[in-house]
mmCIF file of C-alpha atoms in Angstrom:
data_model
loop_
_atom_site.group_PDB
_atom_site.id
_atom_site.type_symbol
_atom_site.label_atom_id
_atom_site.label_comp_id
_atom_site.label_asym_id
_atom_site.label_seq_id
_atom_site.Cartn_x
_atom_site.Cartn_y
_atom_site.Cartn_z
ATOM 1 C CA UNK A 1 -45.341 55.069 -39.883
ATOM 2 C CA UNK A 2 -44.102 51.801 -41.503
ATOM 3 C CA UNK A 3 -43.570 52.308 -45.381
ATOM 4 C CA UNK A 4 -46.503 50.607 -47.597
ATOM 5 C CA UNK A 5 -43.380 48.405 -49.254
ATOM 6 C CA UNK A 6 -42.426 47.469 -45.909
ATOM 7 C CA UNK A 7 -45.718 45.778 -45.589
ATOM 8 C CA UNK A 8 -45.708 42.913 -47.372
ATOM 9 C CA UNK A 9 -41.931 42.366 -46.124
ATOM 10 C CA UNK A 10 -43.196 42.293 -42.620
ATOM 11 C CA UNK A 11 -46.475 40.255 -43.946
ATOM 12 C CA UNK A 12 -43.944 37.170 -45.110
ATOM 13 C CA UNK A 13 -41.805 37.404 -42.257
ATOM 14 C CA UNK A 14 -44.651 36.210 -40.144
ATOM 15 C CA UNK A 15 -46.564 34.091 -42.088
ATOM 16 C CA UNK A 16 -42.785 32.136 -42.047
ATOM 17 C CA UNK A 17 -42.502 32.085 -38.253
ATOM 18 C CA UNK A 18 -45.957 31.197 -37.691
ATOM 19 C CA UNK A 19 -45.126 28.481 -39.973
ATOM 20 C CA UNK A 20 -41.939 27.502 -38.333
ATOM 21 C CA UNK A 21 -43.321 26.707 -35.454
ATOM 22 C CA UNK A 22 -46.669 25.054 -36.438
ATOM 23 C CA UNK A 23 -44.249 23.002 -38.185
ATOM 24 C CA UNK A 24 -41.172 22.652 -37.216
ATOM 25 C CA UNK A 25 -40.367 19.119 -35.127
ATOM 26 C CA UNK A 26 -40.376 16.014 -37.814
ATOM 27 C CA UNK A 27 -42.994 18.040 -40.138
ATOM 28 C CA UNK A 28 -45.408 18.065 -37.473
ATOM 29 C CA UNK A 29 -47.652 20.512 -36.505
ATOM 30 C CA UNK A 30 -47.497 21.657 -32.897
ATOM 31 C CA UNK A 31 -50.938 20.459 -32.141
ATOM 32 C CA UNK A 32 -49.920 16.967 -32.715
ATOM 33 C CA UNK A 33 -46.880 17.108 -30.892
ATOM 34 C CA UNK A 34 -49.010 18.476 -27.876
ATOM 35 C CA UNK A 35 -51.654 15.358 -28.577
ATOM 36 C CA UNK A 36 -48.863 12.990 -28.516
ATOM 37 C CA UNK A 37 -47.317 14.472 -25.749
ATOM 38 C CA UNK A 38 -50.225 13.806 -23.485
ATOM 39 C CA UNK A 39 -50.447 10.403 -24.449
ATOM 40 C CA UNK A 40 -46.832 9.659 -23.955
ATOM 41 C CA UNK A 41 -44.835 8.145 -20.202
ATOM 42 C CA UNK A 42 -41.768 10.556 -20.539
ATOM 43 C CA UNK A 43 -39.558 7.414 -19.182
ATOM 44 C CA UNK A 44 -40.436 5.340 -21.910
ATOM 45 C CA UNK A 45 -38.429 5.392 -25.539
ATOM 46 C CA UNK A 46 -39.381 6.260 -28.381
ATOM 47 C CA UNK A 47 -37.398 6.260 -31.684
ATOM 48 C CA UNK A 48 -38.763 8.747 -34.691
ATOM 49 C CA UNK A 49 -39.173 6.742 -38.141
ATOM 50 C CA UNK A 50 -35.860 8.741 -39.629
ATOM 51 C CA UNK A 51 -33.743 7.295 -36.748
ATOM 52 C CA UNK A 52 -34.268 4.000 -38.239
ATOM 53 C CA UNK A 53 -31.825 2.895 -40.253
ATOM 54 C CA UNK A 54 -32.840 -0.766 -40.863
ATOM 55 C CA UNK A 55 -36.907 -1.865 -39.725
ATOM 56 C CA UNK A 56 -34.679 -5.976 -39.945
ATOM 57 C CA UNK A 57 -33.107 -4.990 -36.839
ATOM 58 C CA UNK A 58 -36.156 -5.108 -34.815
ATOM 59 C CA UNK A 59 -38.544 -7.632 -34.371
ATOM 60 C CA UNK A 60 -41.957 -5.497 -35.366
ATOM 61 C CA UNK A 61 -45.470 -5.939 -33.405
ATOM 62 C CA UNK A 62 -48.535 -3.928 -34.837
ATOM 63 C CA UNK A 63 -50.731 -3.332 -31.261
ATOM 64 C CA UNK A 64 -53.580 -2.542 -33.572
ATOM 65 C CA UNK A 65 -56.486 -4.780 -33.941
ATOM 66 C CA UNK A 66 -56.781 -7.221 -36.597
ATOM 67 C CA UNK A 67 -58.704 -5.436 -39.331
ATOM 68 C CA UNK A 68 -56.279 -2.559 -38.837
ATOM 69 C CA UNK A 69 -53.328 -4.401 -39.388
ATOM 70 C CA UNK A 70 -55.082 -5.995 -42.829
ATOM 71 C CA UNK A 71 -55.651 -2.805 -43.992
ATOM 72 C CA UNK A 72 -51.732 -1.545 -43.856
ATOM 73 C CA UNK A 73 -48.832 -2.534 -42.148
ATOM 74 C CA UNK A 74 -44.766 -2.107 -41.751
ATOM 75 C CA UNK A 75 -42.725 -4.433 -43.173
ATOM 76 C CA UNK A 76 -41.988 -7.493 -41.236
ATOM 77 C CA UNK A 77 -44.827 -6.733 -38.663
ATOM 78 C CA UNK A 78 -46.725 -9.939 -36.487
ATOM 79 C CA UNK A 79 -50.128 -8.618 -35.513
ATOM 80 C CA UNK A 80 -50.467 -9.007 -31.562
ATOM 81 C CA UNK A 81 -53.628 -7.112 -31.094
ATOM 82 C CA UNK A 82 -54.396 -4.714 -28.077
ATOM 83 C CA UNK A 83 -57.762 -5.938 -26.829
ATOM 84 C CA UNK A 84 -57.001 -9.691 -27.024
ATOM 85 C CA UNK A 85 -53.629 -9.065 -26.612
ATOM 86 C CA UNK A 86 -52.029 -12.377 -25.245
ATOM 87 C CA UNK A 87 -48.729 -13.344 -23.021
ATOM 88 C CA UNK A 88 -47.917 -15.862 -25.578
ATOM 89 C CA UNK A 89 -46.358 -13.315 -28.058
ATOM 90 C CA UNK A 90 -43.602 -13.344 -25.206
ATOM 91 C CA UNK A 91 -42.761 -17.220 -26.210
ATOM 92 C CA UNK A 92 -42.431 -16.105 -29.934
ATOM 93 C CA UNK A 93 -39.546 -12.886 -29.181
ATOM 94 C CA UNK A 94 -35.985 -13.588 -29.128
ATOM 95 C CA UNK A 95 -34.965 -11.829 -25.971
ATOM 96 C CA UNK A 96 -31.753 -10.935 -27.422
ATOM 97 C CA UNK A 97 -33.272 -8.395 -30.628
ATOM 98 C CA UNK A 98 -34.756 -4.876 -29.776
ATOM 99 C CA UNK A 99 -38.807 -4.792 -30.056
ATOM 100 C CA UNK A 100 -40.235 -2.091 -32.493
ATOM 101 C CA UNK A 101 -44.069 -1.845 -31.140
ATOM 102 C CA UNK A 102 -46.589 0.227 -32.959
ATOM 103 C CA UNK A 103 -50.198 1.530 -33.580
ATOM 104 C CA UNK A 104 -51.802 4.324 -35.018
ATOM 105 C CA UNK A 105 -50.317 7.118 -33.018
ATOM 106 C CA UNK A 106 -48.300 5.148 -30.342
ATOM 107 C CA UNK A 107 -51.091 5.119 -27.412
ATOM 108 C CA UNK A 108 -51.999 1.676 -27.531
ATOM 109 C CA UNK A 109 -48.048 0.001 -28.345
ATOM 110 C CA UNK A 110 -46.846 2.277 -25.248
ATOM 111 C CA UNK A 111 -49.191 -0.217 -22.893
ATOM 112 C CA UNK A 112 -48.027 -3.350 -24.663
ATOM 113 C CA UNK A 113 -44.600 -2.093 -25.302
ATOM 114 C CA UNK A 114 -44.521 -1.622 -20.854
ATOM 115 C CA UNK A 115 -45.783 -5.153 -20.272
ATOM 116 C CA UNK A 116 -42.925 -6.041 -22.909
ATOM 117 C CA UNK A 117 -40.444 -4.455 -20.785
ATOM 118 C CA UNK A 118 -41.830 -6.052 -17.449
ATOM 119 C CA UNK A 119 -40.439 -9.744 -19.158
ATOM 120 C CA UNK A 120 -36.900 -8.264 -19.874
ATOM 121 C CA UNK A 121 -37.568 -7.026 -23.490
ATOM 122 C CA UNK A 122 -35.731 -4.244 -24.870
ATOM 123 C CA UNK A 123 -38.237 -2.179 -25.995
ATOM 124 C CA UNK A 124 -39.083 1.159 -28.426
ATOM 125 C CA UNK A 125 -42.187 2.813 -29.435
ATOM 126 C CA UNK A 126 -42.626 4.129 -32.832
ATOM 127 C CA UNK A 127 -42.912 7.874 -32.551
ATOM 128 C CA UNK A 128 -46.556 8.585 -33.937
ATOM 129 C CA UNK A 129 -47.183 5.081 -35.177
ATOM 130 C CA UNK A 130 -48.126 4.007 -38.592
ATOM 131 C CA UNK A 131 -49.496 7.552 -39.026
ATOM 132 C CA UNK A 132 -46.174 9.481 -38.238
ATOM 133 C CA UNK A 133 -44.471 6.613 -40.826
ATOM 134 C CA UNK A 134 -46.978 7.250 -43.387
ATOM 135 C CA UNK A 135 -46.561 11.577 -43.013
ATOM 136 C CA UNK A 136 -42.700 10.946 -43.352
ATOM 137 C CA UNK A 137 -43.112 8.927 -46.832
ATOM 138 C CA UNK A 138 -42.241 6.227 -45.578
ATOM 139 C CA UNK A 139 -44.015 2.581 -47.052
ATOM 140 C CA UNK A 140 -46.753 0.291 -45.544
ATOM 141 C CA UNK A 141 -47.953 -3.328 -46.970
ATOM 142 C CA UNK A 142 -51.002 -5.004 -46.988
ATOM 143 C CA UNK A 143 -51.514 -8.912 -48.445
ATOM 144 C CA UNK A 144 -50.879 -7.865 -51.857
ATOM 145 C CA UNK A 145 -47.393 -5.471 -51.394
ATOM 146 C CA UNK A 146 -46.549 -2.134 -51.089
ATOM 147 C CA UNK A 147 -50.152 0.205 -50.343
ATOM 148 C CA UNK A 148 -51.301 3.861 -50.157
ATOM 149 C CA UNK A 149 -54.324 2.797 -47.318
ATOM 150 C CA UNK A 150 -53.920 3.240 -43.765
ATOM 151 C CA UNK A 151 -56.526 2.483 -40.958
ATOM 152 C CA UNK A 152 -57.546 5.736 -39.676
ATOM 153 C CA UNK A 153 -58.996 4.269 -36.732
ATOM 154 C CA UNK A 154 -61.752 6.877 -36.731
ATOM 155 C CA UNK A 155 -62.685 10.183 -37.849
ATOM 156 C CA UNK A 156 -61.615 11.918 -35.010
ATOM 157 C CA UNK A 157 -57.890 10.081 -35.215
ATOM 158 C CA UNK A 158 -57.953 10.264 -38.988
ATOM 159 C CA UNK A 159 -57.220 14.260 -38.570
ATOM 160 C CA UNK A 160 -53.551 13.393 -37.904
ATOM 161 C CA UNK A 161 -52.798 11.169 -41.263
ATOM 162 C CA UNK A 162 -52.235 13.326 -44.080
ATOM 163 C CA UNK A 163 -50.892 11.177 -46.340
ATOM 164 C CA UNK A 164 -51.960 7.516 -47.943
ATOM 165 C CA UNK A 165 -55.604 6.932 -48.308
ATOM 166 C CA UNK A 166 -57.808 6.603 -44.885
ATOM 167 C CA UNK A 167 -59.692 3.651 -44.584
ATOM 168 C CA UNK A 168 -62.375 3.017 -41.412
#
């Protein structure tokens, strides 16, 4: 019979491994790791926002759509869409700088970030996208500067930013 002091012992010592690993990889929970998991080509890189040392090194491109990109956006970053996205950015790229692509979770840069690749780009996708950057701290920019709002792309999506202020 386990002692009624022993309890609350064995109480916290579960309630911290339960939290371990809900939360363990990059402060994320395990249920987003599985999302992006499924989402993500295994042969194709991705760097996490803490392995970035300096965003200058790369030349950034936002795959979300236009009104996404007003809302909140890394530093540096050209908005190339994902619907109308168009060969032309290729023309604009130095082929000689690593390509940071990006969207809200890293779906939608994966599929540009492959045709990238295809023209002899070097080429990373941003681990979770704007919304893993935003969870880690880290700062976004609208028109006006430095900004708490992120596109949440929709409701459903919006589950997985939990910090900054969701806009839709």
């Amino acid at each position: 019979m386990i002692s009624k002091c022993l309890l609350p012992a064995k109480a916290f010592i579960i309630y911290c491994a339960i939290s371990f690993l809900a939360f363990s990889a990059n402060g994320q929970s395990l249920a987003y790791r599985t999302m992006l998991s499924t989402l993500y080509d295994s042969d194709f890189p991705v760097i996490y926002p803490n392995q970035i040392e300096r965003l200058s090194k790369y030349q950034i491109l936002d795959t979300r759509e236009k009104e996404e990109y007003e809302v909140s956006h890394l530093d540096g970053a050209i908005c190339v869409g994902y619907d109308d996205f168009s060969e032309e950015v290729f023309e604009k790229l130095n082929p000689d700088r690593p390509v940071l692509v990006y969207c809200s979770v890293g779906a939608r840069s994966q599929d540009i970030g492959k045709k990238l690749v295809q023209e002899g780009f070097n080429v990373v996708n941003l681990y979770g996208g704007i919304f893993q950057w935003v969870n880690d701290g880290l700062p976004v920019y609208d028109s006006l500067g430095k900004t708490e709002k992120v596109h949440a792309y929709n409701r459903a999506w919006g589950v997985w930013l939990n910090k900054g202020e969701k806009v839709y």
